[in-house]
CSV table of C-alpha atoms and ligand atoms in Angstrom, one decimal:
chain,number,residue,atom,x,y,z
A,1,MET,CA,-10.5,-32.8,-105.5
A,2,LYS,CA,-9.5,-32.5,-109.2
A,3,ASN,CA,-9.6,-35.5,-111.5
A,4,PHE,CA,-6.5,-37.6,-111.6
A,5,GLY,CA,-5.6,-40.9,-113.1
A,6,ILE,CA,-3.0,-43.2,-114.8
A,7,ALA,CA,-2.9,-45.7,-117.6
A,8,VAL,CA,-0.2,-48.1,-118.5
A,9,HIS,CA,0.5,-50.5,-121.4
A,10,GLY,CA,2.7,-53.5,-121.8
A,11,GLY,CA,2.7,-53.6,-125.6
A,12,ALA,CA,0.2,-54.0,-128.4
A,13,GLY,CA,-0.5,-57.4,-129.7
A,14,THR,CA,-0.7,-60.3,-127.4
A,15,LEU,CA,-0.7,-64.1,-127.1
A,16,SER,CA,-3.6,-65.1,-129.4
A,17,ALA,CA,-6.8,-65.8,-127.4
A,18,THR,CA,-6.3,-69.6,-128.0
A,19,GLU,CA,-2.6,-69.5,-126.7
A,20,MET,CA,-3.4,-67.4,-123.7
A,21,THR,CA,-3.7,-69.9,-120.8
A,22,PRO,CA,-5.5,-68.8,-117.7
A,23,GLU,CA,-2.1,-68.9,-116.0
A,24,ASN,CA,-0.4,-66.6,-118.6
A,25,GLU,CA,-3.3,-64.2,-118.5
A,26,GLY,CA,-3.2,-64.1,-114.7
A,27,ASN,CA,0.5,-63.3,-114.8
A,28,TYR,CA,0.1,-60.4,-117.3
A,29,ARG,CA,-2.9,-59.0,-115.5
A,30,LYS,CA,-1.1,-59.1,-112.2
A,31,ALA,CA,2.0,-57.4,-113.6
A,32,LEU,CA,-0.2,-54.7,-115.2
A,33,GLU,CA,-2.0,-54.2,-112.0
A,34,THR,CA,1.2,-53.9,-110.0
A,35,ALA,CA,2.5,-51.2,-112.4
A,36,THR,CA,-0.7,-49.3,-112.5
A,37,ARG,CA,-1.0,-49.4,-108.7
A,38,ALA,CA,2.6,-48.2,-108.3
A,39,GLY,CA,1.8,-45.0,-110.3
A,40,TYR,CA,-1.6,-44.6,-108.7
A,41,GLU,CA,0.0,-44.6,-105.2
A,42,VAL,CA,2.2,-41.7,-106.2
A,43,LEU,CA,-0.9,-39.7,-107.5
A,44,ILE,CA,-3.2,-40.5,-104.6
A,45,ASN,CA,-0.5,-39.4,-102.1
A,46,GLY,CA,-0.2,-36.0,-103.8
A,47,GLY,CA,2.8,-36.8,-106.0
A,48,THR,CA,3.4,-35.6,-109.5
A,49,SER,CA,2.4,-37.2,-112.8
A,50,LEU,CA,6.1,-37.4,-113.7
A,51,ASP,CA,6.9,-39.4,-110.6
A,52,ALA,CA,3.9,-41.6,-111.3
A,53,VAL,CA,4.8,-42.5,-114.9
A,54,GLU,CA,8.4,-43.2,-113.9
A,55,ALA,CA,7.3,-45.5,-111.0
A,56,ALA,CA,4.9,-47.4,-113.2
A,57,VAL,CA,7.4,-47.9,-116.0
A,58,ILE,CA,10.2,-49.0,-113.6
A,59,GLU,CA,7.9,-51.8,-112.5
A,60,LEU,CA,7.3,-52.9,-116.0
A,61,GLU,CA,11.0,-52.6,-117.0
A,62,ASN,CA,11.9,-54.8,-114.0
A,63,ASP,CA,9.4,-57.5,-115.1
A,64,PRO,CA,10.9,-60.0,-117.7
A,65,LEU,CA,7.4,-60.5,-119.1
A,66,PHE,CA,7.8,-57.2,-121.0
A,67,ASN,CA,10.1,-56.1,-123.8
A,68,ALA,CA,11.7,-53.2,-121.8
A,69,GLY,CA,14.6,-53.3,-119.4
A,70,ARG,CA,14.8,-56.9,-118.2
A,71,GLY,CA,13.3,-59.1,-120.9
A,72,ALA,CA,14.2,-56.8,-123.8
A,73,VAL,CA,14.4,-58.4,-127.3
A,74,PHE,CA,17.6,-59.2,-129.2
A,75,THR,CA,19.0,-57.2,-132.0
A,76,ASN,CA,20.5,-58.8,-135.2
A,77,ALA,CA,23.8,-58.8,-133.3
A,78,GLY,CA,22.4,-60.8,-130.4
A,79,ILE,CA,22.4,-58.0,-127.9
A,80,HIS,CA,19.9,-55.8,-126.2
A,81,GLU,CA,19.6,-52.1,-127.2
A,82,MET,CA,17.0,-50.1,-125.4
A,83,ASP,CA,15.1,-46.8,-126.0
A,84,ALA,CA,13.2,-44.8,-123.5
A,85,CYS,CA,11.5,-41.4,-123.1
A,86,ILE,CA,9.8,-39.2,-120.6
A,87,MET,CA,8.0,-35.9,-121.1
A,88,GLU,CA,6.3,-33.4,-118.8
A,89,GLY,CA,3.2,-31.6,-120.1
A,90,LYS,CA,3.5,-28.5,-117.9
A,91,THR,CA,6.8,-27.4,-119.2
A,92,LEU,CA,7.1,-29.4,-122.4
A,93,THR,CA,10.4,-30.6,-121.2
A,94,ALA,CA,11.5,-34.1,-122.3
A,95,GLY,CA,14.4,-36.5,-122.0
A,96,ALA,CA,15.1,-39.6,-124.0
A,97,VAL,CA,17.8,-42.2,-124.6
A,98,ALA,CA,18.3,-44.5,-127.6
A,99,GLY,CA,20.3,-47.6,-128.3
A,100,ILE,CA,21.6,-48.0,-124.7
A,101,LYS,CA,22.9,-51.2,-123.2
A,102,ASN,CA,23.0,-52.7,-119.7
A,103,VAL,CA,21.3,-49.7,-118.0
A,104,LYS,CA,18.9,-51.3,-115.5
A,105,ASN,CA,16.1,-48.7,-115.9
A,106,PRO,CA,16.3,-46.7,-119.1
A,107,VAL,CA,13.3,-44.5,-118.0
A,108,SER,CA,15.3,-43.1,-115.1
A,109,LEU,CA,18.2,-42.3,-117.4
A,110,ALA,CA,15.8,-40.5,-119.7
A,111,ARG,CA,14.5,-38.5,-116.8
A,112,HIS,CA,18.1,-37.5,-115.9
A,113,VAL,CA,18.7,-36.4,-119.4
A,114,MET,CA,15.6,-34.2,-119.1
A,115,GLU,CA,16.4,-32.8,-115.6
A,116,ASN,CA,20.2,-32.9,-115.4
A,117,SER,CA,21.4,-32.1,-118.9
A,118,GLU,CA,20.9,-29.4,-121.5
A,119,PHE,CA,19.9,-32.1,-124.0
A,120,VAL,CA,16.8,-33.9,-125.0
A,121,LEU,CA,18.1,-37.2,-126.6
A,122,LEU,CA,21.3,-39.0,-125.8
A,123,SER,CA,22.3,-42.2,-127.6
A,124,GLY,CA,24.6,-45.2,-127.2
A,125,ASP,CA,28.0,-44.9,-125.5
A,126,GLY,CA,27.5,-41.2,-124.6
A,127,ALA,CA,24.2,-42.0,-122.9
A,128,GLU,CA,25.8,-44.9,-121.0
A,129,GLU,CA,28.7,-42.7,-119.9
A,130,PHE,CA,26.2,-40.1,-118.6
A,131,ALA,CA,24.5,-42.9,-116.6
A,132,ARG,CA,27.8,-44.0,-115.1
A,133,LYS,CA,28.5,-40.4,-114.1
A,134,LEU,CA,25.2,-40.4,-112.3
A,135,ASN,CA,25.9,-43.7,-110.6
A,136,LEU,CA,22.8,-45.2,-112.1
A,137,PRO,CA,22.5,-49.1,-111.7
A,138,PHE,CA,23.9,-51.2,-114.6
A,139,GLU,CA,23.2,-54.9,-115.0
A,140,THR,CA,25.0,-57.8,-116.8
A,141,ASP,CA,23.8,-59.2,-120.1
A,142,GLU,CA,22.5,-62.2,-118.2
A,143,TYR,CA,20.1,-60.0,-116.3
A,144,PHE,CA,18.4,-58.9,-119.5
A,145,TYR,CA,18.4,-62.4,-121.0
A,146,THR,CA,15.1,-64.4,-121.3
A,147,GLN,CA,14.8,-67.7,-123.1
A,148,LEU,CA,11.6,-66.6,-124.9
A,149,ARG,CA,13.3,-63.5,-126.5
A,150,ARG,CA,16.3,-65.6,-127.4
A,151,ASP,CA,14.2,-68.2,-129.1
A,152,GLN,CA,12.3,-65.5,-131.0
A,153,TRP,CA,15.6,-64.1,-132.2
A,154,LEU,CA,17.1,-67.5,-133.1
A,155,ALA,CA,14.1,-68.2,-135.3
A,156,VAL,CA,15.0,-65.2,-137.6
A,157,LYS,CA,18.7,-64.8,-136.9
A,158,ASP,CA,20.8,-64.5,-140.2
A,159,THR,CA,17.7,-63.4,-142.1
A,160,ASP,CA,16.6,-59.8,-142.9
A,161,GLU,CA,13.4,-60.4,-141.1
A,162,VAL,CA,12.6,-57.9,-138.3
A,163,LEU,CA,10.0,-59.3,-136.0
A,164,LEU,CA,7.3,-57.2,-134.6
A,165,ASP,CA,6.8,-59.7,-131.9
A,166,HIS,CA,3.1,-59.4,-131.9
A,167,LYS,CA,2.8,-60.2,-135.6
A,168,GLU,CA,4.8,-63.4,-135.8
A,169,ILE,CA,4.8,-64.6,-132.2
A,170,LYS,CA,1.7,-62.8,-131.1
A,171,LYS,CA,3.6,-61.5,-128.2
A,172,PHE,CA,4.9,-58.1,-127.6
A,173,GLY,CA,5.9,-55.9,-124.8
A,174,THR,CA,7.0,-52.3,-125.1
A,175,VAL,CA,5.8,-50.5,-122.0
A,176,GLY,CA,4.5,-47.1,-121.2
A,177,ALA,CA,2.5,-44.9,-118.8
A,178,VAL,CA,0.5,-41.7,-119.0
A,179,ALA,CA,-0.8,-39.8,-116.0
A,180,LEU,CA,-2.7,-36.7,-114.8
A,181,ASP,CA,-2.0,-35.6,-111.3
A,182,GLN,CA,-4.1,-33.6,-108.8
A,183,TYR,CA,-2.5,-30.4,-109.9
A,184,GLY,CA,-3.6,-30.7,-113.5
A,185,ASN,CA,-0.2,-31.7,-114.9
A,186,LEU,CA,0.2,-34.4,-117.5
A,187,ALA,CA,3.2,-36.7,-118.1
A,188,ALA,CA,4.0,-39.6,-120.5
A,189,SER,CA,6.8,-42.2,-120.6
A,190,THR,CA,7.6,-45.1,-122.9
A,191,SER,CA,10.4,-47.7,-122.7
A,192,THR,CA,11.3,-50.6,-125.1
A,193,GLY,CA,13.9,-53.1,-126.4
A,194,GLY,CA,12.5,-52.4,-129.8
A,195,MET,CA,11.9,-55.1,-132.4
A,196,THR,CA,13.5,-58.6,-132.5
A,197,ASN,CA,16.4,-58.9,-134.9
A,198,LYS,CA,16.3,-55.1,-135.6
A,199,ARG,CA,19.5,-53.9,-137.2
A,200,TYR,CA,21.8,-52.9,-134.3
A,201,GLY,CA,21.7,-49.1,-134.2
A,202,ARG,CA,18.1,-48.9,-135.2
A,203,ILE,CA,16.0,-46.5,-133.2
A,204,GLY,CA,12.3,-46.7,-132.9
A,205,ASP,CA,9.5,-44.3,-132.3
A,206,CYS,CA,9.6,-44.5,-128.5
A,207,PRO,CA,12.4,-42.0,-127.8
A,208,ILE,CA,11.3,-39.7,-130.6
A,209,ILE,CA,9.3,-36.8,-129.0
A,210,GLY,CA,5.9,-36.6,-130.7
A,211,SER,CA,6.1,-40.0,-132.4
A,212,GLY,CA,5.9,-42.6,-129.6
A,213,THR,CA,5.7,-40.3,-126.6
A,214,TYR,CA,4.2,-36.8,-126.0
A,215,ALA,CA,2.7,-34.7,-123.2
A,216,ASN,CA,1.2,-31.3,-123.2
A,217,ASN,CA,-1.0,-29.8,-120.4
A,218,ALA,CA,-3.1,-28.0,-123.0
A,219,THR,CA,-4.2,-31.3,-124.5
A,220,CYS,CA,-3.1,-34.8,-123.5
A,221,ALA,CA,-0.3,-37.3,-122.6
A,222,ILE,CA,0.3,-40.2,-125.0
A,223,SER,CA,2.5,-43.4,-125.0
A,224,CYS,CA,2.5,-45.6,-128.1
A,225,THR,CA,3.3,-49.2,-128.9
A,226,GLY,CA,3.5,-50.9,-132.3
A,227,HIS,CA,5.6,-50.9,-135.4
A,228,GLY,CA,7.7,-47.9,-134.7
A,229,GLU,CA,8.6,-46.9,-138.3
A,230,PHE,CA,4.9,-46.2,-139.0
A,231,PHE,CA,4.4,-44.3,-135.7
A,232,MET,CA,7.4,-42.1,-136.6
A,233,ARG,CA,6.1,-41.4,-140.1
A,234,ALA,CA,2.6,-40.6,-138.8
A,235,VAL,CA,4.1,-38.6,-135.8
A,236,VAL,CA,1.2,-40.2,-133.9
A,237,ALA,CA,1.5,-38.7,-130.4
A,238,HIS,CA,2.0,-35.1,-131.5
A,239,ASP,CA,-0.7,-35.4,-134.2
A,240,ILE,CA,-3.3,-36.4,-131.6
A,241,SER,CA,-2.3,-33.4,-129.5
A,242,CYS,CA,-2.5,-31.1,-132.5
A,243,LEU,CA,-6.0,-32.3,-133.5
A,244,MET,CA,-7.1,-31.4,-130.0
A,245,GLU,CA,-5.3,-28.1,-129.8
A,246,TYR,CA,-5.8,-26.7,-133.2
A,247,LYS,CA,-9.0,-28.4,-134.3
A,248,GLY,CA,-10.8,-28.7,-131.0
A,249,LEU,CA,-11.3,-32.4,-131.3
A,250,SER,CA,-12.0,-34.6,-128.3
A,251,LEU,CA,-9.3,-37.0,-127.2
A,252,LYS,CA,-11.5,-39.9,-128.3
A,253,GLU,CA,-12.0,-38.6,-131.8
A,254,ALA,CA,-8.3,-37.6,-132.2
A,255,CYS,CA,-7.2,-41.1,-131.1
A,256,ARG,CA,-9.7,-42.7,-133.5
A,257,ILE,CA,-8.4,-40.8,-136.5
A,258,LEU,CA,-4.8,-41.8,-135.8
A,259,VAL,CA,-5.2,-45.4,-134.7
A,260,HIS,CA,-8.1,-46.5,-136.9
A,261,ASP,CA,-7.6,-44.3,-139.9
A,262,LYS,CA,-4.2,-42.7,-140.5
A,263,LEU,CA,-2.1,-45.7,-139.2
A,264,ILE,CA,-4.3,-48.3,-140.9
A,265,LYS,CA,-3.9,-46.4,-144.3
A,266,LEU,CA,-0.1,-46.5,-143.8
A,267,GLY,CA,-0.2,-50.2,-142.8
A,268,GLY,CA,0.9,-49.5,-139.2
A,269,GLU,CA,-0.1,-51.9,-136.5
A,270,GLY,CA,-0.3,-51.0,-132.8
A,271,GLY,CA,-2.0,-48.9,-130.3
A,272,LEU,CA,-1.6,-46.3,-127.6
A,273,ILE,CA,-2.7,-45.1,-124.2
A,274,ALA,CA,-3.8,-41.5,-123.7
A,275,ILE,CA,-5.2,-39.3,-120.9
A,276,ASP,CA,-6.3,-35.7,-121.4
A,277,TYR,CA,-6.3,-32.6,-119.1
A,278,ASN,CA,-9.8,-33.6,-117.8
A,279,GLY,CA,-8.7,-37.1,-116.9
A,280,ASN,CA,-10.5,-38.8,-119.8
A,281,ILE,CA,-8.6,-42.0,-120.7
A,282,GLU,CA,-8.5,-43.6,-124.2
A,283,LEU,CA,-6.8,-47.0,-125.0
A,284,PRO,CA,-7.2,-47.6,-128.7
A,285,PHE,CA,-5.4,-50.3,-130.7
A,286,ASN,CA,-5.7,-51.8,-134.2
A,287,SER,CA,-3.8,-55.0,-133.3
A,288,GLU,CA,-5.3,-58.1,-131.8
A,289,GLY,CA,-4.8,-56.8,-128.3
A,290,MET,CA,-2.9,-54.5,-126.1
A,291,TYR,CA,-1.9,-55.2,-122.5
A,292,ARG,CA,-3.2,-52.3,-120.5
A,293,GLY,CA,-4.2,-51.2,-117.0
A,294,TRP,CA,-5.8,-48.0,-115.8
A,295,ILE,CA,-7.4,-46.3,-112.8
A,296,LYS,CA,-9.0,-42.9,-112.2
A,297,ASN,CA,-9.9,-41.0,-109.0
A,298,ASP,CA,-11.4,-43.5,-106.5
A,299,GLU,CA,-12.7,-45.9,-109.2
A,300,GLU,CA,-11.7,-49.6,-109.5
A,301,LEU,CA,-8.4,-50.5,-111.1
A,302,GLN,CA,-9.0,-52.2,-114.4
A,303,THR,CA,-6.8,-54.3,-116.7
A,304,GLY,CA,-7.4,-55.5,-120.3
A,305,ILE,CA,-5.7,-57.6,-122.9
A,306,TYR,CA,-8.1,-58.1,-125.9
B,1,LIG,N1,7.3,-49.2,-131.0
B,1,LIG,C1,8.4,-50.1,-130.6
B,1,LIG,C2,9.5,-49.9,-131.6
B,1,LIG,O1,9.2,-49.9,-132.8
B,1,LIG,C3,8.0,-51.5,-130.5
B,1,LIG,C4,6.9,-51.7,-129.6
B,1,LIG,O2,6.0,-50.9,-129.4
B,1,LIG,O3,6.9,-52.8,-129.0
B,1,LIG,O4,10.7,-49.9,-131.3
């Protein structure tokens, strides 16, 4: 049987090691394990990497611990605006949504944009109307509300400060998944509420193909998390793929260059999850931590925070 595997993330930056109670840590690890397992079940049963990353991201979007779907952060207008993206490495097809409200699972809407429209990226009202036409589930504002995210927003409301949660509050939670299936196909997906107190209308790196999300069967699949503006300027995900494709670098070396050199020089904090066409997994970050889970072939499922 060919190599296959999946990695997920629940955001770069974490509760600091001193704030992380055993109970908190247990909850995060359990959630990461559930999401990783959901994707792995798809792969082990002969499913596609695309189905696996969507299944994993849906688990994380439905969990209020993470800043995606339920639990998304608040904009400066006190609402939730979400971005999501999915990409298939075999065909280089991709779908993304930006600045959407009340859609229960943004990743599924992104997949519909990819598979059922002639477009790659839909935003705002137009994306929501498309979701309604497809009868995708919507939820009320209360569903997305969490006290923690509200408190984080109230602390900076009426200022120009835009909180990258992990910096100020040491807590962060964009989610993503990358997978290689038994047929050698790669896929990547990322979903987020963005950054606390972001100007409404702001779009991050997550739905920008090649910045926060990218998949190419010739190289790798990548999902990023961190301060989106820097990831966009460094075109992180596509750059890693290019270093492999055009310079012949290994996934490990390409990831090191982006996360520990290029991003650091720009001042960009964060990390990413990556898997290549051979099933090698890399999980680099330059922040204090990154919530992550991964499993390959018949090996043990692992989770990590710091
Ligand atoms: N990259 C996301 C953004 O800038 C934030 C995150 O990773 O949590 O919108």
